Amino acid sequence: MEEMEEELKCPVCGSFYREPIILPCSHNLCQACARNILVQTPEAESPQSRRASGSAASDYDYLDLDKMSLYSEADSGYGSYGGFASAPTTPCQKSPNGVRVFPPAAPLPPPPPSALAPPPPPRSACLTCPQCHRSLGLDERGLRGFPRNRLLEAVIDRYQQGRAAALRCQLCEKAPKEAAVMCEQCDVFYCEPCRLRCHPPRGPLAKHRLVPPAQGRVSRRLSPRKISTCTDHELENHSMYCVQCKSPVCYQCLEEGKHSSHEVKALGAMWKLHKSQLSQALNGLSDRAKEAKEFLVQLRNMVQQIQENSVEFEACLVAQCDALIDALNRRKAQLLSRVNKEHEHKLKVVRDQISHCTVKLRQTTGLMEYCLEVIKENDPSGFLQISDALIRRVHLTEDQWGKGTLTPRMTTDFDLNLDNAPLLQSIHQLDFVQMKVSSPVPAPPILQLEECCTHNNSATLSWKQPPLSTVQVEGYILELDDGNGGQFREVYVGKETMCTVDGLHFNSTYSARVKAFNKTGVSPYSKTLVLQTSEVAWFSFDPSSAHADIIFSNDNLTVTCNSYDDRVVLGKTGFSKGLHYWELSIDRYDNHPDPAFGVARIDVLKDAMLGKDDKAWAITEGGITKGATVGVLLDLTRRTLTFSINEDQQGPVAFENLEGLFFPAVSLNRNVQVTLHTGLPVPEFYASRSAMQ
């Protein structure tokens, strides 16, 4: 690669190409260099005008400029250089590669304001190849009109990477160190530690020549690989293999040396044998390495799963402990309520006793004061008249303060004792159950008939687990038959409990069933549900598959186009079985366009008239006018396609031997607007013909 380094350098700047472009003369230039040597010339001095006027040939050979258009300075986006006629003569410069390059001329001084200068002539952009001196005109794209040489870019990148990469030791097991020497006989690069360990300067390796790594790389590239010679006889090449010593030997070793009595075999045969053995051993080792990689992936996945399970288990544990705390708080509230009730009861009894005792004490005090006033009476006859009654009343009052009257009816202690010992013991014994009991197989799911339905050729099914089932479910498997009572097939596997299946046949009866599964196993099937798809198809045009020029309206039932070229639009529903009929009414028909109506494959060309390739079958003429109705009848039972215009059949059968999946299709331009009508019964002319057959 060092010899071809000059071929990778730009002739203008002398450096490696940067963003090279290919000129029409097959030479290359850096894009920046091409911009620097771009020349703006007046229109009158362009290469075309010079050739047209018959002017003498200049230093530059203008060739093939009739194929290129020139563009003005305002369109180019690049600054102009002084023209050859108006600019003063400027000595040319030499690039590092010795190619002449004209520098930009100094800008002209602006004219005085008073001078009425004539308008500048139109200017054109020219580019002269620095290698072949061919003058090249630029079109309106400027330099973007020249293709970029990405292959040359890739070669330069690879070359620079290879030159910049440091030579590394070939024997380091991990992170190779920079090589210190190279052995020409071993053809191996060594770092200093590996050289001392694997290539000692004694014994048979002492005669090997060690060179610097850079010199070794050059010698490895320039000189062919040498055939290994015998270490004991330098002029002899290895030709045989000693089985006993397990080393290659030469003929002289067999005749004179220690290998004369040993068993020897052909070097090529042993080479192939050992290669085969090494390949087999490597295959086994490769299998082990592959298993180890898979095992490491499994272990890394386990690390991730352990972290996820840990977070999930911690959340579950926190939830369980929070549930216990909530239950304890609820019980605590209940017990506190009982304590409050006891507290209110005690206070009420004591307050009632205080109130009763206070009233009685007031009465007793009044009686005592009255008796003391009576005792002070000096009239014996008056005293004796009331003394007996007072004595009886005093005794009666004293009896009322009898035994128990002055005893509290309620104690201050609360006769409640919380028995928390069993609960504390249970809390102390709260622990994890190490062995998990395997969960049973899930119960069969229940199909929710009120949510199961069909639409056109699609079926939506919904199911759920039995209400009383507590078994964990990991997913469900939905199965459908083929619509003809055939075998069931899986159409959905996942965790969702609702699924819509598209692409079924019209006017067909399907059977559906579902089952659940977890790590333990699979549940029995649910009850079988029978579904009937629509007899006729209701559909509209499909914006997602139509050409970008198609314009939709009327809920995608009416289409037109904003282009004068024919564009294709398909229906949303495809047909592969059954009898289907739809109509298209012509809403606008100007300037005798050529709309086409029929069926097509999903990958039909969208920017050409329907029927131009082998993926569409259509009618393009035959009495189509404004207000006409085109009928399309696709009979996939008989594999035929029939057309009608205003309910008049156009010929017996238009196309036969149709097989596969077909979509309703229309091609039109801006002079046509059509509206689609679907869900129609089969026309009478075809129904009567089918009955006769």
CSV table of N, CA, C and O in Angstrom, one decimal, residues 445-454 460-464 497-498 512-514 526-531:
chain,number,residue,atom,x,y,z
A,445,PRO,N,-60.6,-21.8,30.3
A,445,PRO,CA,-61.2,-20.5,30.2
A,445,PRO,C,-62.7,-20.5,29.8
A,445,PRO,O,-63.2,-21.5,29.3
A,446,ILE,N,-63.4,-19.4,30.0
A,446,ILE,CA,-64.8,-19.3,29.6
A,446,ILE,C,-64.9,-18.2,28.5
A,446,ILE,O,-64.4,-17.1,28.7
A,447,LEU,N,-65.4,-18.6,27.4
A,447,LEU,CA,-65.6,-17.7,26.3
A,447,LEU,C,-66.8,-16.7,26.6
A,447,LEU,O,-67.8,-17.2,27.0
A,448,GLN,N,-66.5,-15.4,26.5
A,448,GLN,CA,-67.6,-14.4,26.7
A,448,GLN,C,-68.4,-14.2,25.4
A,448,GLN,O,-67.9,-13.4,24.6
A,449,LEU,N,-69.5,-14.8,25.3
A,449,LEU,CA,-70.2,-14.8,24.1
A,449,LEU,C,-70.7,-13.4,23.7
A,449,LEU,O,-70.8,-13.1,22.6
A,450,GLU,N,-71.0,-12.6,24.7
A,450,GLU,CA,-71.5,-11.2,24.4
A,450,GLU,C,-70.4,-10.3,23.8
A,450,GLU,O,-70.8,-9.3,23.2
A,451,GLU,N,-69.2,-10.7,23.9
A,451,GLU,CA,-68.1,-9.9,23.3
A,451,GLU,C,-67.5,-10.5,22.1
A,451,GLU,O,-66.6,-9.9,21.5
A,452,CYS,N,-67.9,-11.7,21.7
A,452,CYS,CA,-67.4,-12.4,20.5
A,452,CYS,C,-68.3,-12.0,19.3
A,452,CYS,O,-69.5,-12.1,19.4
A,453,CYS,N,-67.6,-11.7,18.2
A,453,CYS,CA,-68.4,-11.2,17.1
A,453,CYS,C,-67.5,-11.4,15.8
A,453,CYS,O,-66.3,-11.7,15.9
A,454,THR,N,-68.2,-11.2,14.6
A,454,THR,CA,-67.5,-11.3,13.4
A,454,THR,C,-67.8,-10.0,12.6
A,454,THR,O,-68.9,-9.4,12.7
A,460,THR,N,-63.6,-11.6,16.2
A,460,THR,CA,-63.0,-11.1,17.5
A,460,THR,C,-63.6,-12.0,18.6
A,460,THR,O,-64.8,-12.3,18.7
A,461,LEU,N,-62.6,-12.6,19.4
A,461,LEU,CA,-63.0,-13.5,20.5
A,461,LEU,C,-62.5,-12.9,21.8
A,461,LEU,O,-61.4,-12.3,21.9
A,462,SER,N,-63.3,-13.2,22.9
A,462,SER,CA,-62.9,-12.7,24.2
A,462,SER,C,-63.2,-13.9,25.2
A,462,SER,O,-64.2,-14.6,25.0
A,463,TRP,N,-62.4,-14.0,26.2
A,463,TRP,CA,-62.5,-15.0,27.2
A,463,TRP,C,-62.0,-14.6,28.6
A,463,TRP,O,-61.4,-13.5,28.7
A,464,LYS,N,-62.3,-15.4,29.6
A,464,LYS,CA,-61.9,-15.0,30.9
A,464,LYS,C,-61.7,-16.3,31.7
A,464,LYS,O,-62.1,-17.4,31.3
A,497,THR,N,-56.7,-11.4,26.9
A,497,THR,CA,-57.9,-12.2,26.9
A,497,THR,C,-58.8,-11.8,25.8
A,497,THR,O,-60.0,-12.0,25.9
A,498,MET,N,-58.3,-11.1,24.8
A,498,MET,CA,-59.1,-10.7,23.6
A,498,MET,C,-58.2,-10.7,22.4
A,498,MET,O,-57.1,-10.3,22.4
A,512,ALA,N,-63.9,-22.2,17.1
A,512,ALA,CA,-62.8,-21.6,17.9
A,512,ALA,C,-62.8,-22.2,19.3
A,512,ALA,O,-63.9,-22.5,19.9
A,513,ARG,N,-61.7,-22.3,19.9
A,513,ARG,CA,-61.5,-22.7,21.3
A,513,ARG,C,-60.3,-22.1,21.9
A,513,ARG,O,-59.3,-21.7,21.1
A,514,VAL,N,-60.2,-22.1,23.2
A,514,VAL,CA,-59.0,-21.5,23.9
A,514,VAL,C,-58.7,-22.3,25.1
A,514,VAL,O,-59.6,-23.0,25.7
A,526,SER,N,-61.6,-24.8,26.3
A,526,SER,CA,-62.9,-24.2,26.6
A,526,SER,C,-64.0,-24.9,25.7
A,526,SER,O,-63.6,-25.7,24.9
A,527,LYS,N,-65.2,-24.5,25.9
A,527,LYS,CA,-66.2,-24.9,25.0
A,527,LYS,C,-66.0,-24.3,23.6
A,527,LYS,O,-65.5,-23.2,23.5
A,528,THR,N,-66.3,-25.1,22.6
A,528,THR,CA,-66.1,-24.7,21.2
A,528,THR,C,-67.1,-23.7,20.8
A,528,THR,O,-68.3,-23.9,21.0
A,529,LEU,N,-66.7,-22.5,20.2
A,529,LEU,CA,-67.6,-21.5,19.7
A,529,LEU,C,-67.6,-21.5,18.2
A,529,LEU,O,-66.5,-21.5,17.5
A,530,VAL,N,-68.8,-21.5,17.6
A,530,VAL,CA,-68.9,-21.5,16.1
A,530,VAL,C,-69.2,-20.1,15.7
A,530,VAL,O,-70.1,-19.4,16.2
A,531,LEU,N,-68.4,-19.6,14.7
A,531,LEU,CA,-68.5,-18.2,14.2
A,531,LEU,C,-68.8,-18.3,12.7
A,531,LEU,O,-68.2,-19.1,11.9
